[in-house]
mmCIF file with all atom_site columns, C-alpha atoms in Angstrom:
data_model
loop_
_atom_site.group_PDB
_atom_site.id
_atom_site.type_symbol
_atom_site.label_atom_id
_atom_site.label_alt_id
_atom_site.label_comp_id
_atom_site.label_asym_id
_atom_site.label_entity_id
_atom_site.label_seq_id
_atom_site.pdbx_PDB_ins_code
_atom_site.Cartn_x
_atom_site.Cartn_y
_atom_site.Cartn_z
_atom_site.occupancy
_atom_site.B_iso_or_equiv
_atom_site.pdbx_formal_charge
_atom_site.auth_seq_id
_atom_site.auth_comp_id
_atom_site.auth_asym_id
_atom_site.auth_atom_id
_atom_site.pdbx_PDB_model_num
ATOM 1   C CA . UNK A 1 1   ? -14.181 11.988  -11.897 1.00 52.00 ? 506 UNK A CA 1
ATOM 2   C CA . UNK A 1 2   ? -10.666 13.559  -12.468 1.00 63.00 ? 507 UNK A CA 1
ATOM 3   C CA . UNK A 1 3   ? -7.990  11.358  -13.921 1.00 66.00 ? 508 UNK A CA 1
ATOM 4   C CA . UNK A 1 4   ? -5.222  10.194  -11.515 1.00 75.00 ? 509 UNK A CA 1
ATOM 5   C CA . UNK A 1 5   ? -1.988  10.915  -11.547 1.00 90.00 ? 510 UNK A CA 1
ATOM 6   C CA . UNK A 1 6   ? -0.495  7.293   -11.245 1.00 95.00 ? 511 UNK A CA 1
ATOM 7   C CA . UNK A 1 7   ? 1.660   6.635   -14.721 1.00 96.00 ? 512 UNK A CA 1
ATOM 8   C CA . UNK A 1 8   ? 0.447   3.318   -15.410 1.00 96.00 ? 513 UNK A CA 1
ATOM 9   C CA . UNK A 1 9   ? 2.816   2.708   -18.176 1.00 97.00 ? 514 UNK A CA 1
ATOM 10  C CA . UNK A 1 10  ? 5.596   4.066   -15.669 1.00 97.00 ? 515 UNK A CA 1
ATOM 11  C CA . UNK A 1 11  ? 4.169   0.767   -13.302 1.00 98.00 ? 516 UNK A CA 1
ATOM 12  C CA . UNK A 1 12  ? 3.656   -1.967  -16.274 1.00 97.00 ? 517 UNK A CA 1
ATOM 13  C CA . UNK A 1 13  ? 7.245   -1.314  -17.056 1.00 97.00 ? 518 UNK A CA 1
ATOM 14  C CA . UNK A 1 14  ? 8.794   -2.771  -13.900 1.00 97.00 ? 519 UNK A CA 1
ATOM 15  C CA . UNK A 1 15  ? 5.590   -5.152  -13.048 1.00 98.00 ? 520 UNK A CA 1
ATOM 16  C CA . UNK A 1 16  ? 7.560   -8.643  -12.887 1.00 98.00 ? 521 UNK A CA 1
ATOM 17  C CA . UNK A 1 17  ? 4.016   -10.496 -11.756 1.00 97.00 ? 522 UNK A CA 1
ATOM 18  C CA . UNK A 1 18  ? 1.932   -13.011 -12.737 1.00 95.00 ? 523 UNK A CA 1
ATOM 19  C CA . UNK A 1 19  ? -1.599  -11.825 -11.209 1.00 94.00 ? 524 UNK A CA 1
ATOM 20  C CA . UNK A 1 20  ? -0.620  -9.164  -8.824  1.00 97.00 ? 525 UNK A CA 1
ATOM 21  C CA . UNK A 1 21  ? -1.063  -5.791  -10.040 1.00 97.00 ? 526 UNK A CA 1
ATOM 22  C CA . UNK A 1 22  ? -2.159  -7.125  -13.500 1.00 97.00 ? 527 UNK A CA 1
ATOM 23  C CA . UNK A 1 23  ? -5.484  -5.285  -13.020 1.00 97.00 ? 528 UNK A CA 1
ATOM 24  C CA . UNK A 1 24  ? -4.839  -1.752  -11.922 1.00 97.00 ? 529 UNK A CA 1
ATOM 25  C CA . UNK A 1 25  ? -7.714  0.286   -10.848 1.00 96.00 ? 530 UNK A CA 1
ATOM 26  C CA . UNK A 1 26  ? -6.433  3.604   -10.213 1.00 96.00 ? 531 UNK A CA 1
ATOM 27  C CA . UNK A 1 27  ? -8.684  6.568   -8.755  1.00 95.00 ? 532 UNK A CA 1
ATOM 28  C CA . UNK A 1 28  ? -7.736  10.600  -8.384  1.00 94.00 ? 533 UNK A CA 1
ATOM 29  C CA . UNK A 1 29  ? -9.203  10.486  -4.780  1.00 93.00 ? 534 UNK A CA 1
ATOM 30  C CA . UNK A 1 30  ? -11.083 7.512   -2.841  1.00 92.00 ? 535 UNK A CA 1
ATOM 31  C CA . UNK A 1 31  ? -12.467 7.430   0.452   1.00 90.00 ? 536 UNK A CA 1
ATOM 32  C CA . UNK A 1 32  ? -9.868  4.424   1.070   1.00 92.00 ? 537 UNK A CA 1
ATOM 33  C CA . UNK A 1 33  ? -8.078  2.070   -1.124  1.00 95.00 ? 538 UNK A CA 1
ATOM 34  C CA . UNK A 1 34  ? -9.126  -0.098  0.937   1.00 94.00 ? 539 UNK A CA 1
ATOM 35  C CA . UNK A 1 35  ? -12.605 0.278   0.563   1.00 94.00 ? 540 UNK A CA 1
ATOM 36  C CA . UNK A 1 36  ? -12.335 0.403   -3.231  1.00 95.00 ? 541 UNK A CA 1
ATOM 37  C CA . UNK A 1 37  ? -10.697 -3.276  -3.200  1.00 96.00 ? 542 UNK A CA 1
ATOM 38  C CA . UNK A 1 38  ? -13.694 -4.551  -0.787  1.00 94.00 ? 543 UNK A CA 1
ATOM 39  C CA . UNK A 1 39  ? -16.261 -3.166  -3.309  1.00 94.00 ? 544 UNK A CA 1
ATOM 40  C CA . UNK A 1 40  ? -14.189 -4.603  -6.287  1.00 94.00 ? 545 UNK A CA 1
ATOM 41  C CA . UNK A 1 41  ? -13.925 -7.955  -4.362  1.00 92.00 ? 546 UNK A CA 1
ATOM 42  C CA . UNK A 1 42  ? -17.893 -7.974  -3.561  1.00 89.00 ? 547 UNK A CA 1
ATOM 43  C CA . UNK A 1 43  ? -18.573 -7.469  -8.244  1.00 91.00 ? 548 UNK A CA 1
ATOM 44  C CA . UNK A 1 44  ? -15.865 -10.511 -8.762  1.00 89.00 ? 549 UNK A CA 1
ATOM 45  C CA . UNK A 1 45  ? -13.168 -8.606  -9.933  1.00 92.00 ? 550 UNK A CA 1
ATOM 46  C CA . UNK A 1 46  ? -9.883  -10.912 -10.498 1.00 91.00 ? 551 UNK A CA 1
ATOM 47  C CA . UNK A 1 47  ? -7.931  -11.756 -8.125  1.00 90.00 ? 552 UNK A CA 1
ATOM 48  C CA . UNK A 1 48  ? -4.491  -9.896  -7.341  1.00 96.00 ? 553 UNK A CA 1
ATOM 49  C CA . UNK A 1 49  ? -6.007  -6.481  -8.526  1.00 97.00 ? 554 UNK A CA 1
ATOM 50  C CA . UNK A 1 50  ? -4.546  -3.626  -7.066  1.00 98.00 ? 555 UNK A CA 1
ATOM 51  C CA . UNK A 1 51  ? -5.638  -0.229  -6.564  1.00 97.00 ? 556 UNK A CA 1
ATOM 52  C CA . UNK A 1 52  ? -4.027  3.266   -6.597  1.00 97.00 ? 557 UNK A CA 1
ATOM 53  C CA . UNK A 1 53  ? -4.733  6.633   -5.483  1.00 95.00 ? 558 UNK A CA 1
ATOM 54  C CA . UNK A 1 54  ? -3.962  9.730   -5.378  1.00 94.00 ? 559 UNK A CA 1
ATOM 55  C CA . UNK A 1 55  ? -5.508  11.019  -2.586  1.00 92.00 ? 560 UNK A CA 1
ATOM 56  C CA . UNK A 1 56  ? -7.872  8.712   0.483   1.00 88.00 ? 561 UNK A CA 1
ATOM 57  C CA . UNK A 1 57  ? -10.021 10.965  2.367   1.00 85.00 ? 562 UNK A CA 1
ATOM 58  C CA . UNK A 1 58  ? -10.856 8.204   4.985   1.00 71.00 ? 563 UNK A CA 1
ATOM 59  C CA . UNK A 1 59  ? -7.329  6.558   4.923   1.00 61.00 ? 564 UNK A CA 1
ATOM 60  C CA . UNK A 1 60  ? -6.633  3.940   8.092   1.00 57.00 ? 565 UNK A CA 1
ATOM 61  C CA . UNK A 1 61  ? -4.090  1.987   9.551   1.00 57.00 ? 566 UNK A CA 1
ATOM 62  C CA . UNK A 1 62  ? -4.413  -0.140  12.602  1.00 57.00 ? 567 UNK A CA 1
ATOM 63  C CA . UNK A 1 63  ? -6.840  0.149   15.339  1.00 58.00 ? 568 UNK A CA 1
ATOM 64  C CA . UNK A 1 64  ? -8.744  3.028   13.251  1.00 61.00 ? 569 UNK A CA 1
ATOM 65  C CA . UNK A 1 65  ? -5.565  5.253   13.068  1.00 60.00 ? 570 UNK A CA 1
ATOM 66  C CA . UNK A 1 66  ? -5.767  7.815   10.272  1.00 61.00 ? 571 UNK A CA 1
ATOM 67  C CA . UNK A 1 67  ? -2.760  7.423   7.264   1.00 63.00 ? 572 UNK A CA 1
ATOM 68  C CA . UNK A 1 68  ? -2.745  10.794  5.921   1.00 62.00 ? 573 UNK A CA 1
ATOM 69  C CA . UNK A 1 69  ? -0.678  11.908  2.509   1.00 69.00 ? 574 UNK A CA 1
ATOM 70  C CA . UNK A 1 70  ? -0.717  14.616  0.796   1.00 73.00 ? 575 UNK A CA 1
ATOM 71  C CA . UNK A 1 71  ? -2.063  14.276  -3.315  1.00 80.00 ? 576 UNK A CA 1
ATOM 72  C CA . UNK A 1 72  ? 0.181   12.425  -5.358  1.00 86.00 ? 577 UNK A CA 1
ATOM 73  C CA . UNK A 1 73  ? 3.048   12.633  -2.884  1.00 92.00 ? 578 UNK A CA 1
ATOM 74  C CA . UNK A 1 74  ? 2.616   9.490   -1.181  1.00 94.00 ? 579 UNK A CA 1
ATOM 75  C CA . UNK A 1 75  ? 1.810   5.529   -2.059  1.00 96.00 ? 580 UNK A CA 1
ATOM 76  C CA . UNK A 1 76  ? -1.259  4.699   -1.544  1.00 96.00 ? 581 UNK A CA 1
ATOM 77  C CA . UNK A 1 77  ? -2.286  0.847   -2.657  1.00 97.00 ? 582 UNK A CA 1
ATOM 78  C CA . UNK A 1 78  ? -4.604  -2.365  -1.843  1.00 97.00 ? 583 UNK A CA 1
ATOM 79  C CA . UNK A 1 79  ? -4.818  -5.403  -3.230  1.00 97.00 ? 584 UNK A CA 1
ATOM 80  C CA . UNK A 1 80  ? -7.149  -7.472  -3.100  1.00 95.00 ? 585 UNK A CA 1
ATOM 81  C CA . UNK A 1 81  ? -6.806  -11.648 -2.649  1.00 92.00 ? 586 UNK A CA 1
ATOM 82  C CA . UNK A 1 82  ? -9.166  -14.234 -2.394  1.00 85.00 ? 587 UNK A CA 1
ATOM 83  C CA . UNK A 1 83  ? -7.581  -16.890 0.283   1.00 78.00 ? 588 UNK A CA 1
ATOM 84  C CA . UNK A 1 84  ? -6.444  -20.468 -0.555  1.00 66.00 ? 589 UNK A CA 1
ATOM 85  C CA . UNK A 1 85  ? -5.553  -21.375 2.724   1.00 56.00 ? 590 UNK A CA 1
ATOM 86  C CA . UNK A 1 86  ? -6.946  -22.315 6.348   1.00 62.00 ? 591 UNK A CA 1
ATOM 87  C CA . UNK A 1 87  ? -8.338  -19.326 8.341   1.00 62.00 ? 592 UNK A CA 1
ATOM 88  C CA . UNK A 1 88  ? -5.609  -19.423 10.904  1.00 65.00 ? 593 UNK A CA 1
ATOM 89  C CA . UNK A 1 89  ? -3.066  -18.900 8.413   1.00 66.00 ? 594 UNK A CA 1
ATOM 90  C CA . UNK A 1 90  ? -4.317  -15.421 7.559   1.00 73.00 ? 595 UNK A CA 1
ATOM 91  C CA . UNK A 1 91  ? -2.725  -14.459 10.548  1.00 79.00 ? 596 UNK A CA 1
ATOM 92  C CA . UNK A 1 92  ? 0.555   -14.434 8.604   1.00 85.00 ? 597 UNK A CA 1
ATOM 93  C CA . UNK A 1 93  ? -0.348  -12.357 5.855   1.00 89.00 ? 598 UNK A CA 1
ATOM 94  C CA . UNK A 1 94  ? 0.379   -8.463  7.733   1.00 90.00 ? 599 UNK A CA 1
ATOM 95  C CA . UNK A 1 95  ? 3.865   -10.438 8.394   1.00 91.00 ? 600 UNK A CA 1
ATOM 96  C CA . UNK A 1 96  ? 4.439   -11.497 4.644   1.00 93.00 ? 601 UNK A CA 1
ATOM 97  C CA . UNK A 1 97  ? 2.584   -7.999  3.656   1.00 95.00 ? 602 UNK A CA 1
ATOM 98  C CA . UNK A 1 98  ? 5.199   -6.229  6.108   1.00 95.00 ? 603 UNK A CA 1
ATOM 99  C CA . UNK A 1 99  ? 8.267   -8.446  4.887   1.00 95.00 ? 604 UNK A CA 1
ATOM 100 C CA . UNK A 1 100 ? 7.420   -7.605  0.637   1.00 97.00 ? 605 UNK A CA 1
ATOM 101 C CA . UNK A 1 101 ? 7.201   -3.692  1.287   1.00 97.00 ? 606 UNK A CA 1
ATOM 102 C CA . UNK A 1 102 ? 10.658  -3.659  2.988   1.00 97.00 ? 607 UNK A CA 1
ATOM 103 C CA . UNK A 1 103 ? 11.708  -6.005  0.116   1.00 97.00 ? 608 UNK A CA 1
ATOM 104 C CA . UNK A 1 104 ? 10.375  -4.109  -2.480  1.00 98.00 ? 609 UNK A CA 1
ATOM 105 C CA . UNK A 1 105 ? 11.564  -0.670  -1.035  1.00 98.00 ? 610 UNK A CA 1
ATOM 106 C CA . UNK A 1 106 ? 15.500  -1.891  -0.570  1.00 98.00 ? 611 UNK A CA 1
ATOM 107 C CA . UNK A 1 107 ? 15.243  -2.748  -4.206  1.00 98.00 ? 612 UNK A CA 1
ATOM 108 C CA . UNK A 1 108 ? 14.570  1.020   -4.384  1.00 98.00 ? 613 UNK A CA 1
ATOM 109 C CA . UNK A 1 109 ? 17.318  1.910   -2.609  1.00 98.00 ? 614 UNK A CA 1
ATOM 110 C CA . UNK A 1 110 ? 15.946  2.557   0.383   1.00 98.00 ? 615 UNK A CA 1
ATOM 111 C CA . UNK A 1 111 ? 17.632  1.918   3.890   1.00 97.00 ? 616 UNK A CA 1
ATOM 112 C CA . UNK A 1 112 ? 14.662  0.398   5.891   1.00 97.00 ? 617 UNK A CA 1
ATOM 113 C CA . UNK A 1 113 ? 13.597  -2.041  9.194   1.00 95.00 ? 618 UNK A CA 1
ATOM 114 C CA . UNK A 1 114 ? 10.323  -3.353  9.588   1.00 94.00 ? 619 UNK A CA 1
ATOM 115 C CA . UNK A 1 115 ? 8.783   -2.693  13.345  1.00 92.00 ? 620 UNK A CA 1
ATOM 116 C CA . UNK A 1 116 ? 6.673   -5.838  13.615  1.00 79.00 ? 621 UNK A CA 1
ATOM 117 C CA . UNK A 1 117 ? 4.225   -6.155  12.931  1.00 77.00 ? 622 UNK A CA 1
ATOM 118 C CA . UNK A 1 118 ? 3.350   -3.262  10.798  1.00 85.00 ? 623 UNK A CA 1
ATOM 119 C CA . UNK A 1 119 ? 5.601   -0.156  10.572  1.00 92.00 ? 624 UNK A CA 1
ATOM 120 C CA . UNK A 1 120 ? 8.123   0.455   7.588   1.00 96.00 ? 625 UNK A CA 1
ATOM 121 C CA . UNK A 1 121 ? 10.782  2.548   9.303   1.00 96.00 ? 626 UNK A CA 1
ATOM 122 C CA . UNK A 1 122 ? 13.883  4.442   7.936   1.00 97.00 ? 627 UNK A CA 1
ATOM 123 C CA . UNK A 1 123 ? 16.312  6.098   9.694   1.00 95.00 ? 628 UNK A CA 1
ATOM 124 C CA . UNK A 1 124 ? 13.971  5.870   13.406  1.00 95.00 ? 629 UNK A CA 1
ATOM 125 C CA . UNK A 1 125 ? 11.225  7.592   11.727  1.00 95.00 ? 630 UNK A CA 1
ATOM 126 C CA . UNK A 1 126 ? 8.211   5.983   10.031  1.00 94.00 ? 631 UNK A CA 1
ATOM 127 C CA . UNK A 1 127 ? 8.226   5.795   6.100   1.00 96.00 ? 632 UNK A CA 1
ATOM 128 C CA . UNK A 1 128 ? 5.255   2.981   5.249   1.00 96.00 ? 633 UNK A CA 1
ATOM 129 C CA . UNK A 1 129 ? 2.436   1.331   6.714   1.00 93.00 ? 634 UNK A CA 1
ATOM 130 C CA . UNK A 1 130 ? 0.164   -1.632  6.203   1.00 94.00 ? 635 UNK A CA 1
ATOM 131 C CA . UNK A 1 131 ? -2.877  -2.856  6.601   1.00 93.00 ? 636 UNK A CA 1
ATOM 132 C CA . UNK A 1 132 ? -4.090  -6.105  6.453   1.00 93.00 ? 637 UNK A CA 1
ATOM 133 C CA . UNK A 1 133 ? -8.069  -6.931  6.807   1.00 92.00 ? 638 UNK A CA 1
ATOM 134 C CA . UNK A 1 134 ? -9.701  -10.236 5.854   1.00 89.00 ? 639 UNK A CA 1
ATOM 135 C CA . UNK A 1 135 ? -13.338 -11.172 5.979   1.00 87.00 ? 640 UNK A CA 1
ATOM 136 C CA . UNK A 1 136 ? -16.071 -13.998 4.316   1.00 83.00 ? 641 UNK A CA 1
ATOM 137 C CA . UNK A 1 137 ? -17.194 -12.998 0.755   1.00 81.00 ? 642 UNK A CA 1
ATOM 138 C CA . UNK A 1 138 ? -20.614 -14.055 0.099   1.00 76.00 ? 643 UNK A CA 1
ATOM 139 C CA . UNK A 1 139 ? -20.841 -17.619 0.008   1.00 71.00 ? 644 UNK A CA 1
ATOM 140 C CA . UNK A 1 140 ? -17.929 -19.234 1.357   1.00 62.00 ? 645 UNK A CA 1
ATOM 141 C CA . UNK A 1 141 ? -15.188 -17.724 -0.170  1.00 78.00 ? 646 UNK A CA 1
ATOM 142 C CA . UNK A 1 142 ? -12.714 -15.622 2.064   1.00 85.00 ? 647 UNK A CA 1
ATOM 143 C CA . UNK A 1 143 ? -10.390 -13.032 0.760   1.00 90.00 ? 648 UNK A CA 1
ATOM 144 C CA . UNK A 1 144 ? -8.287  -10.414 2.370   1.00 92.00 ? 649 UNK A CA 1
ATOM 145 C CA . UNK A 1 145 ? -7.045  -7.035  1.191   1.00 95.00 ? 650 UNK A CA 1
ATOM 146 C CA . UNK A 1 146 ? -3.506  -5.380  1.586   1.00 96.00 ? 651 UNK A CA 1
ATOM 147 C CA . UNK A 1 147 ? -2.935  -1.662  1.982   1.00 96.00 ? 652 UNK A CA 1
ATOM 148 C CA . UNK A 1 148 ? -0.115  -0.219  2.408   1.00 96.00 ? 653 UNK A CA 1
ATOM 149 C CA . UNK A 1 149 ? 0.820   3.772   2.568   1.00 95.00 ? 654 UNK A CA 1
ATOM 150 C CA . UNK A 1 150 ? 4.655   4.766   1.585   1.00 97.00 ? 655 UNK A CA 1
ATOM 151 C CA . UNK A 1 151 ? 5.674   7.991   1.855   1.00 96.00 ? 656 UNK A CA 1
ATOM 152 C CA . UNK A 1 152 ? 7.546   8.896   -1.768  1.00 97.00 ? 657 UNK A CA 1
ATOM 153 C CA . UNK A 1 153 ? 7.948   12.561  -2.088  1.00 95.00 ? 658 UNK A CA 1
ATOM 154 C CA . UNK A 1 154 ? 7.022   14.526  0.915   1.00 94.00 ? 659 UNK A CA 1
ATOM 155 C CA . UNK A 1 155 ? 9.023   16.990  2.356   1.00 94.00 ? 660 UNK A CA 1
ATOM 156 C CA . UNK A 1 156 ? 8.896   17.709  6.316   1.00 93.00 ? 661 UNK A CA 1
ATOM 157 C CA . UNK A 1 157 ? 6.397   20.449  5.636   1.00 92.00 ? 662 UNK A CA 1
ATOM 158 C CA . UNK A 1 158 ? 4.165   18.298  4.330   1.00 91.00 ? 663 UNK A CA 1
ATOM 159 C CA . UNK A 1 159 ? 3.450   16.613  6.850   1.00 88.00 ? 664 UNK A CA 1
ATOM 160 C CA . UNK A 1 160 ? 1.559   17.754  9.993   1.00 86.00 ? 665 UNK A CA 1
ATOM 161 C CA . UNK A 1 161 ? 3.000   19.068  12.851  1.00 88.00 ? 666 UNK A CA 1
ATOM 162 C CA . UNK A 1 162 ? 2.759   16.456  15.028  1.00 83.00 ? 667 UNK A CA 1
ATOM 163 C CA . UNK A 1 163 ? 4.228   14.020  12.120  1.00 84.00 ? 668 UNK A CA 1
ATOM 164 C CA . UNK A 1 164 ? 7.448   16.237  11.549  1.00 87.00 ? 669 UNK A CA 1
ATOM 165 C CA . UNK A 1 165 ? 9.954   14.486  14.234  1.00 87.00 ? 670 UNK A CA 1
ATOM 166 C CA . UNK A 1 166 ? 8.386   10.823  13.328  1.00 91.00 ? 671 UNK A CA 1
ATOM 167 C CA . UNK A 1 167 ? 7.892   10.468  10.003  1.00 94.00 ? 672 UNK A CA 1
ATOM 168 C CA . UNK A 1 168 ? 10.037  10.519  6.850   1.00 96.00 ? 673 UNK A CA 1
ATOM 169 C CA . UNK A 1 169 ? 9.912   10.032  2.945   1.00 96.00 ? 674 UNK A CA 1
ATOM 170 C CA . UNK A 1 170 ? 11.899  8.200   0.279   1.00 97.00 ? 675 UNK A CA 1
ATOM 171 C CA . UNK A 1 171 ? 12.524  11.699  -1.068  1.00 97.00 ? 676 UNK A CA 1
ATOM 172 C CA . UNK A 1 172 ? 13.941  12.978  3.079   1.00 96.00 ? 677 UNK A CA 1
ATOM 173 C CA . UNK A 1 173 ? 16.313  9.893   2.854   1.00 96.00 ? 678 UNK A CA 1
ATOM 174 C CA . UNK A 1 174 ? 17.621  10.758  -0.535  1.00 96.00 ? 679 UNK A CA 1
ATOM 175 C CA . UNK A 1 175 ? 16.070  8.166   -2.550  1.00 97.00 ? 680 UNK A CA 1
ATOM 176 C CA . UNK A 1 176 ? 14.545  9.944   -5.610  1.00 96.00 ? 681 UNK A CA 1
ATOM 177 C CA . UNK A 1 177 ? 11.710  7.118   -7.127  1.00 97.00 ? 682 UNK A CA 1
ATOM 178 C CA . UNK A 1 178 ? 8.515   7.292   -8.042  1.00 96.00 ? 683 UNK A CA 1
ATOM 179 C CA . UNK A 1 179 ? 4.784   5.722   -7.144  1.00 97.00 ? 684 UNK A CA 1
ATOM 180 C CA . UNK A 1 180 ? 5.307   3.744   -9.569  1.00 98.00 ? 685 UNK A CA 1
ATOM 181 C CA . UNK A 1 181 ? 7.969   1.905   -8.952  1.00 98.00 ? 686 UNK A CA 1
ATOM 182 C CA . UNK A 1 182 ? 7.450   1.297   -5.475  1.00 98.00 ? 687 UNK A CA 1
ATOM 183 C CA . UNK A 1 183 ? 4.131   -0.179  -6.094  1.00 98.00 ? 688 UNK A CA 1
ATOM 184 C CA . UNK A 1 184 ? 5.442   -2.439  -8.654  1.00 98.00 ? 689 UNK A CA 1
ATOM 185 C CA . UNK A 1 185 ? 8.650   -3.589  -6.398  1.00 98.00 ? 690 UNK A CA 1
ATOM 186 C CA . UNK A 1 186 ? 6.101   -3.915  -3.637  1.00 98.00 ? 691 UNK A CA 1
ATOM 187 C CA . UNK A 1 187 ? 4.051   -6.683  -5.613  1.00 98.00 ? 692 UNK A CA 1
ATOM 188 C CA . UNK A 1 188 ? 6.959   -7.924  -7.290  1.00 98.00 ? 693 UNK A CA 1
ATOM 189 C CA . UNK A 1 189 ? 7.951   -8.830  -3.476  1.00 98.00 ? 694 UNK A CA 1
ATOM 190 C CA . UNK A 1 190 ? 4.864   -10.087 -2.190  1.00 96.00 ? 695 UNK A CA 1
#
């Protein structure tokens, strides 16, 4: 399996968290980030572990949408919680989820609104998404996992022709960051 491009020191150096993030799985190409953190979740992997990569080849937002980015050009992270709290409160975490990513990308430098209950936009156009799923581990635990998908470095030809008019990168609104540092402002938020 190829090595991905995520710098992980690059991350660790602006990681302010306690548990979030502290376990970084990071992947070249996945079917979905997602996916991987359900897996991870199943084996008892710790709490607050995120995962990276570079490229999903069965990424989704809501209601089954496909969240396409190019490799390496885009963010493309889950992280994966077990839940401490009563089942109807879950229905608060795409809201929090949604509320850290704009967080986390103004400390960037970006100029963004959050289109409840789950679009990141910038300038009218759509720079992030996220996706919140929770379920019942075995036994009687539940957990949840949050993906999100920023758009870092694309330029307009990079996306797909239908995209072009709606969507938009950190890099299209002049904010020159990396990955990294949005996924660690992200969980630095949250």
């Amino acid at each position: 399996m190829a090595e991905a491009l995520f710098d992980r020191t690059a991350f660790r150096a602006r990681l302010a968290t306690r548990a979030l993030g502290r376990v970084l799985v990071a992947r070249a190409e996945t079917g979905s980030t997602n996916d991987l953190a359900w897996d991870a979740l199943a084996r008892g992997i710790p709490d607050g572990a995120a995962f990276v990569a570079d490229a999903q080849t069965r990424g989704r937002g809501r209601e089954g949408r496909a969240w396409v980015s190019p490799p390496g050009q885009g963010l493309l992270l889950s992280v994966a919680v077990r839940l401490g709290c009563e089942r109807d409160a879950t229905g608060l975490l795409p809201l929090v989820a949604g509320l850290a990513l704009v967080q986390g990308l103004e400390r960037c430098g970006a100029q963004v609104e959050l289109k409840w209950p789950n679009d990141v936009m910038s300038g009218g156009r759509k720079l992030a998404g996220v996706l919140c799923e929770a379920r019942a581990l075995p036994g009687a635990d539940r957990a949840a996992v949050i993906g999100v998908g920023v758009n870092v470095t694309q330029r307009p030809e990079d996306f797909a022709e239908a995209l072009r008019g709606r969507a938009v990168s950190l890099a299209m609104s002049g904010v020159g960051v990396g990955r990294e540092r949005v996924a660690a402002e992200f969980l630095n938020a949250l």
